[in-house]
GROMACS .gro file of C-alpha atoms in nm:
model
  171
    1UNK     CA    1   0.000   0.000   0.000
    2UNK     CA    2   0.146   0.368  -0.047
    3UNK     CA    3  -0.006   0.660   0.009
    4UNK     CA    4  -0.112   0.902  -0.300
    5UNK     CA    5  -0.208   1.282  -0.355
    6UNK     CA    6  -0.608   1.165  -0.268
    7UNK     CA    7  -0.493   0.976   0.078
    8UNK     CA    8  -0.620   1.237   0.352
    9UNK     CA    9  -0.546   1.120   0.728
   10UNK     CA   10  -0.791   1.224   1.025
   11UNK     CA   11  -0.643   1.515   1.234
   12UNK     CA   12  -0.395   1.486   1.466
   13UNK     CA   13  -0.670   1.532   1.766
   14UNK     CA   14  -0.865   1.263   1.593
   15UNK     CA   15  -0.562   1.058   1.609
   16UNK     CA   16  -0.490   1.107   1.903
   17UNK     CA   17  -0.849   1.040   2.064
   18UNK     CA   18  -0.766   0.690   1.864
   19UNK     CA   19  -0.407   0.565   1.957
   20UNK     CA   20  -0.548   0.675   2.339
   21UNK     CA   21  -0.859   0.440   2.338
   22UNK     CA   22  -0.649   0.174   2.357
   23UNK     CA   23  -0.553   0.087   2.691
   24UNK     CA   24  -0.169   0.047   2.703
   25UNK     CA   25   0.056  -0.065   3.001
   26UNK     CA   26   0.303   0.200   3.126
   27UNK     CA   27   0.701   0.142   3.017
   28UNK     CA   28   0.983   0.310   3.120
   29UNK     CA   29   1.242   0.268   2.847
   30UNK     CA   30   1.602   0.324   2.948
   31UNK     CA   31   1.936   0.316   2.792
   32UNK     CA   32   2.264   0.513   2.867
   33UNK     CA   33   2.392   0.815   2.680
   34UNK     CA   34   2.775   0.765   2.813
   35UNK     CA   35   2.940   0.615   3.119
   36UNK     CA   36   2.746   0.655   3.433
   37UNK     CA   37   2.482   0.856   3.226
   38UNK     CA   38   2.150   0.663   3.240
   39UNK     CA   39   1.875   0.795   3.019
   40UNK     CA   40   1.528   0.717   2.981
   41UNK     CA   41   1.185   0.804   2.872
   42UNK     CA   42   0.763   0.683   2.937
   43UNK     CA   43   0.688   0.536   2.710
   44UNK     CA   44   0.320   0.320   2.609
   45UNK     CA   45   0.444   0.183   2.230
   46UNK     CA   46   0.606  -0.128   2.374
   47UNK     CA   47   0.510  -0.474   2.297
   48UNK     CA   48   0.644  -0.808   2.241
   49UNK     CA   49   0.687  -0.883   1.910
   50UNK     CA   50   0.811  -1.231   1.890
   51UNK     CA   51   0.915  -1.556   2.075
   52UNK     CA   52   1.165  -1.708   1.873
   53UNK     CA   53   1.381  -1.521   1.850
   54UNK     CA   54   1.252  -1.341   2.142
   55UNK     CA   55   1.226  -0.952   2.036
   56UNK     CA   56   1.042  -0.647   2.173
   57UNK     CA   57   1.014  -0.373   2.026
   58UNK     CA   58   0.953   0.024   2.139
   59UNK     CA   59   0.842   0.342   1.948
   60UNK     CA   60   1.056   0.670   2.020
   61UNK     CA   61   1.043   0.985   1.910
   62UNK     CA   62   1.318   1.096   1.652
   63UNK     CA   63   1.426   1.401   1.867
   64UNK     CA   64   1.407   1.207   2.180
   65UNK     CA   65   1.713   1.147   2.382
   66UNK     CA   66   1.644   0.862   2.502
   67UNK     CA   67   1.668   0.722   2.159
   68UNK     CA   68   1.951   0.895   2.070
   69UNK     CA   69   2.130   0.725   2.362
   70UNK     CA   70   1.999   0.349   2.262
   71UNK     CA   71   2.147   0.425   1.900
   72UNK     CA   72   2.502   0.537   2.037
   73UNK     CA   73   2.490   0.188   2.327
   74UNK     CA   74   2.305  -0.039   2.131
   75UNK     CA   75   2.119  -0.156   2.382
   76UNK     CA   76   1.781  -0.018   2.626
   77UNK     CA   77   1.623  -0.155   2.892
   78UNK     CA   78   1.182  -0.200   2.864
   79UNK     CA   79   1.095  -0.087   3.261
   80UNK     CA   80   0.754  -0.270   3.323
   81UNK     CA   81   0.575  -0.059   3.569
   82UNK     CA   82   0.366  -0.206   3.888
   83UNK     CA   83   0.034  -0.061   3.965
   84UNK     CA   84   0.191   0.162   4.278
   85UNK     CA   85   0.432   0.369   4.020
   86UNK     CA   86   0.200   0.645   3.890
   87UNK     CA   87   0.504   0.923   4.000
   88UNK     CA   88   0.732   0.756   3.847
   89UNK     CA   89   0.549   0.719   3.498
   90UNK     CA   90   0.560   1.092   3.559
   91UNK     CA   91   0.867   1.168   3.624
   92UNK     CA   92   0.998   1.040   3.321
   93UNK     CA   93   0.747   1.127   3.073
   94UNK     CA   94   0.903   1.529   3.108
   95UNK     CA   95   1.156   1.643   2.954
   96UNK     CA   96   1.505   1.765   3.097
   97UNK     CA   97   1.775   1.638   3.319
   98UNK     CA   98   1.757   1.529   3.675
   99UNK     CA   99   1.519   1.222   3.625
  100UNK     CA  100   1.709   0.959   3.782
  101UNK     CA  101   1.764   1.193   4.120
  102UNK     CA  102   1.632   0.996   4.374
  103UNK     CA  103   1.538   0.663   4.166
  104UNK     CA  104   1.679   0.327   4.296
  105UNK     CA  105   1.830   0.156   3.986
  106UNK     CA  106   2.102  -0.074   3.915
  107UNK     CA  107   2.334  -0.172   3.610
  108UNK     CA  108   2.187  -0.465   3.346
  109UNK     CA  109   2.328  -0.651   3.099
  110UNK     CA  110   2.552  -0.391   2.879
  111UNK     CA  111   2.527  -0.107   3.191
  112UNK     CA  112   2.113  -0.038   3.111
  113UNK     CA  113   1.997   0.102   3.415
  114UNK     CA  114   1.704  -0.180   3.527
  115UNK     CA  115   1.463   0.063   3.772
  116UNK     CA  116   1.408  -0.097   4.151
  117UNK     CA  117   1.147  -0.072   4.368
  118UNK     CA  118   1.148   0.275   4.532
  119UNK     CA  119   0.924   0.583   4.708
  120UNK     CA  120   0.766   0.622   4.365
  121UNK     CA  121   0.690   0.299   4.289
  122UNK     CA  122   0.830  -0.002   4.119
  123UNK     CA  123   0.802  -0.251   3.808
  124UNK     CA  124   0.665  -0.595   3.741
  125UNK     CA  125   0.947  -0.682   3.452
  126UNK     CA  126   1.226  -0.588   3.301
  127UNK     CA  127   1.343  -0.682   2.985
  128UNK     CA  128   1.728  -0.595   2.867
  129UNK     CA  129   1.718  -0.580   2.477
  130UNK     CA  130   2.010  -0.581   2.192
  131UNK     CA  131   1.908  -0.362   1.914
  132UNK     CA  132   1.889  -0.533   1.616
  133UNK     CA  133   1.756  -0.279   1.371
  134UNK     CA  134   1.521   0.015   1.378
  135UNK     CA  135   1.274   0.123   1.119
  136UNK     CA  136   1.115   0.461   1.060
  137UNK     CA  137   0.749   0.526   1.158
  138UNK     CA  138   0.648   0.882   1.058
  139UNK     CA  139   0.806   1.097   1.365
  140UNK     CA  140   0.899   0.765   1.563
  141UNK     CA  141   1.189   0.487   1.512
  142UNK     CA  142   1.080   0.160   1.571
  143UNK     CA  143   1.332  -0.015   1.757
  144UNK     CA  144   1.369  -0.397   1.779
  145UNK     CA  145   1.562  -0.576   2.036
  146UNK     CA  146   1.678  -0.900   2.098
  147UNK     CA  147   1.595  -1.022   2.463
  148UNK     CA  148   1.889  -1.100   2.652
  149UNK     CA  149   1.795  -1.092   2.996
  150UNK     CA  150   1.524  -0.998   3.191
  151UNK     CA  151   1.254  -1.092   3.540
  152UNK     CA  152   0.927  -1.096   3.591
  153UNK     CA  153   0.697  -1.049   3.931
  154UNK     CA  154   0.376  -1.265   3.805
  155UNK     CA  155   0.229  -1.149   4.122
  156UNK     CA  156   0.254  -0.775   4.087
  157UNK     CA  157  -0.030  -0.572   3.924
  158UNK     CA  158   0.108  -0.348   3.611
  159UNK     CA  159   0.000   0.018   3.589
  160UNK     CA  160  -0.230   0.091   3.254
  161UNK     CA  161  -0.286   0.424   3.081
  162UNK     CA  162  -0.620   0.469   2.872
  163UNK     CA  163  -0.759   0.806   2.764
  164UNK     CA  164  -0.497   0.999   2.992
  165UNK     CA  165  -0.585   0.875   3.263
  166UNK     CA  166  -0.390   0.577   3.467
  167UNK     CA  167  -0.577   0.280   3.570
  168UNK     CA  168  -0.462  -0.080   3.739
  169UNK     CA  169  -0.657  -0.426   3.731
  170UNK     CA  170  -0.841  -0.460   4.068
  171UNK     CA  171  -0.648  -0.684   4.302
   0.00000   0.00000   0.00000
């Protein structure tokens, strides 16, 4: 399919009224922009793409730091977060410096920071991912990782996002 002259998309508003009727869980993807320089981003375009090979893969804004660190290491980090980590989500869905003061993390596989449990709240997975290759997507990058190492909390409850507002599954 390719898009001609006669092709008219909705609005953006539309659009966006769209992508946020879907209910998404909350990511915080994370990568490092130079030695002992963590970086990272909320993000909702995350999923799981396939099982074998395992990949994930996670949308990104062209002008976004964030991705410009994961191009430069190679490698980011997919932050599950638990139902308790509303402040968190916010935190690092602004933009500037300063938004790993205060948040418990610790080196992953190739130095991604992996966030820990903390006064803002904490995750239910982590997944370390090798980028394998990225592929444009209007004003994102797609990026696609290779799995490499990861954990999962099956009994923790993950924090959602639908129509701006955040939700969790009853407990």
């Amino acid at each position: 399919m390719s898009l001609t002259d006669d092709t008219a998309a909705v609005p953006a508003e539309l659009f966006k009224a769209l992508a946020g009727s879907l209910p998404t869980g909350v990511t915080v993807v994370t990568s490092l922009a130079g030695p002992g320089r963590p970086a990272g981003m909320t993000s909702g375009a995350v999923c799981g793409l396939s099982a074998d090979p395992p990949l994930m893969l996670a949308c990104l804004g062209r002008g976004s730091r964030t991705l410009a660190a994961i191009e430069r290491s190679g490698a980011f980090c997919v932050n599950v977060l638990d139902a308790g980590a509303q402040r968190l989500s916010e935190r690092f869905a602004g933009s500037g410096d300063g938004k790993f003061d205060g948040v418990a993390w610790r080196p992953g596989r190739h130095g991604v920071p992996v966030l820990d449990a903390g006064a803002e709240g904490g995750t239910v997975a982590h997944a370390v991912c090798e980028v394998l290759e990225t592929v444009g997507g209007g004003d994102h990058l797609i990026v696609i990782g290779l799995v490499v190492a990861g954990a999962c909390d099956r009994e923790a409850a993950p924090l959602l996002y639908h129509r701006r507002r955040y939700a969790a599954f009853p407990r």
